[in-house]
Amino acid sequence: MLAVEAGNDVVLWARRAALAEQMNTEHVNPDYQPGVQLPESLRATDDPLGALRGAEAVVIAVPAQTLRSNLGQWRELVPLDAVVVSLMKGVELGTLDRMSQVIGEVLGVPDERIAVVSGPNLAREIARHQPAATVVACVDESVAVKLQAALQTRYFRPYTNTDVVGVELGGAVKNVIALATGIADGLDLGHNAQAAIITRGLAEMTRLGLAMGAEPLTFMGLAGLGDLVATCMSPLSRNRTFGVNLAKGFGVDEAAALTRQTAEGVKSSTAILELGRRHAVDLPITEHVSSVLYDGTEISEMVASLMSRVAKPEW
Amino acid sequence: MLAVEAGNDVVLWARRAALAEQMNTEHVNPDYQPGVQLPESLRATDDPLGALRGAEAVVIAVPAQTLRSNLGQWRELVPLDAVVVSLMKGVELGTLDRMSQVIGEVLGVPDERIAVVSGPNLAREIARHQPAATVVACVDESVAVKLQAALQTRYFRPYTNTDVVGVELGGAVKNVIALATGIADGLDLGHNAQAAIITRGLAEMTRLGLAMGAEPLTFMGLAGLGDLVATCMSPLSRNRTFGVNLAKGFGVDEAAALTRQTAEGVKSSTAILELGRRHAVDLPITEHVSSVLYDGTEISEMVASLMSRVAKPEW
């Protein structure tokens, strides 16, 4: 929708033929964006070739853990000189690859043609044309600048950055911090506690990023702090809602059923924790979230442990 | 209340004898903290000497623009070796002094005995014993460490810092950013836009701080980002509420009447803008907020101008 309104010729691929048909004829997507009227010139198809043929840019948004298998089916269809743009926010389990790395490996596309878009971009607000800013990152700045122009509208402002590692990590780690913030909110700990978690969460994200070669300023920007704050403030955030539901006593499977769409932080927390170990970085919030999700730690125990870490100078 | 529960012998000074009496007999302060039961051992008085005699620490919380005149009345009464602690978040109009500077000038206390406490500390949540963390800053770290111990409770965790300038600026500038965030929320611009304002607001605060000799890490911590996020998230924040009311069409005087207690950002915005000019730092959010408050700029015009600043790399 945004890409159409920015003046591009857009074909959207959907898994289900019926949904593609509904978008083409009724211009709505009731399962995922109820109440939103899609532009009439947006075309949808369930045929990958129909979507990919002649594409100058291929924008990918699938659940992080399904990216590799999805890409496998599209490998032969992606035009050789297309720019591939990731909207995904996660880290692959097992390989610990970032999404742009999976794209590079499976499609054989060089880094200069892989871009990442990330920022405080709650989809529902953008669909309502509420104003938002974002970061477009590519190691080749000229590609980022081209995408910036291609995605700019009256209500959506992209900024460019060449720090792909930092932008991707910001998007992945913030989902885990949003889970922790949601848990704090579900326990009625208040905004002071949530603000403390967000602050320590940004420090945690930054430490990991620095160890992996990212730029510190990226985390102070829209793709770090900005996305973290939007995700932790908004009731629209799936990861935050997942945490609230855990705190209210639902089990992990029940909370997953309640959020319906993928809460990326649930699976990525394990991969991020592994990344921390690989780079010898301490990630206390991620560790506590992961122990609730996968080791059966009680929420009350997790919060007590997190809050009682020995007081020390902030930095 | 917090100081009592941390184990201190506390006397609270109040302007009105009747309120002091009510706190002593009924242990409530219904005008400012309705529904909160105060500790029975908290003593209150309207006699400054009764409050200050023998005090090891004097903790001051008055509206920023009244500090100098209040201190004038207490000058002869503050014990010579007492540590003076500021909880105030503002910059003095005219002099552009920070609160600790006003204290030093009027009381003649050296910097080594002036401390500042600031962080994500919405008072109402602390009164409810919801968990919070804060920063205690003093150029003499041993004084900060002493205060840290004196103010620590089960639900309240102070961290030490020696960057008094950064901690004070964080507390003052965040009120102005909270006004801008409130305006965005009042206009229903969504969480993406609010997160973008918070992100650019932290950058604005950090630029001014660096020009004034503060440490960059302070702004990434609880007294910078943490306080900013809590203030911008919470409906309990007076500055945020003031901005929401402006956006809903109330005039500056009407919004002031609605918030009842002082919204420090309203007056401090002018002083902070002057500080920016003195140090040659561009403060676009503060400038836009100030022009709405004092130059009669329409809210809609202010938002359009702020959002349409030419796109450029983030940093």
CSV table of C-alpha atoms in Angstrom, one decimal, chain B residues 24 55 57 86 171 175 178 183 236-238 269 272:
chain,number,residue,atom,x,y,z
B,24,ASN,CA,0.9,14.6,61.1
B,55,ALA,CA,19.6,18.0,59.0
B,57,ALA,CA,20.6,16.2,54.1
B,86,SER,CA,17.8,18.7,44.3
B,171,GLY,CA,15.5,16.1,33.6
B,175,ASN,CA,9.8,17.9,30.0
B,178,ALA,CA,7.1,15.4,26.7
B,183,ILE,CA,0.8,17.3,21.3
B,236,LEU,CA,0.5,10.6,34.9
B,237,SER,CA,3.0,13.1,33.4
B,238,ARG,CA,1.9,16.7,33.7
B,269,SER,CA,11.4,25.6,27.2
B,272,ILE,CA,16.5,25.8,27.3
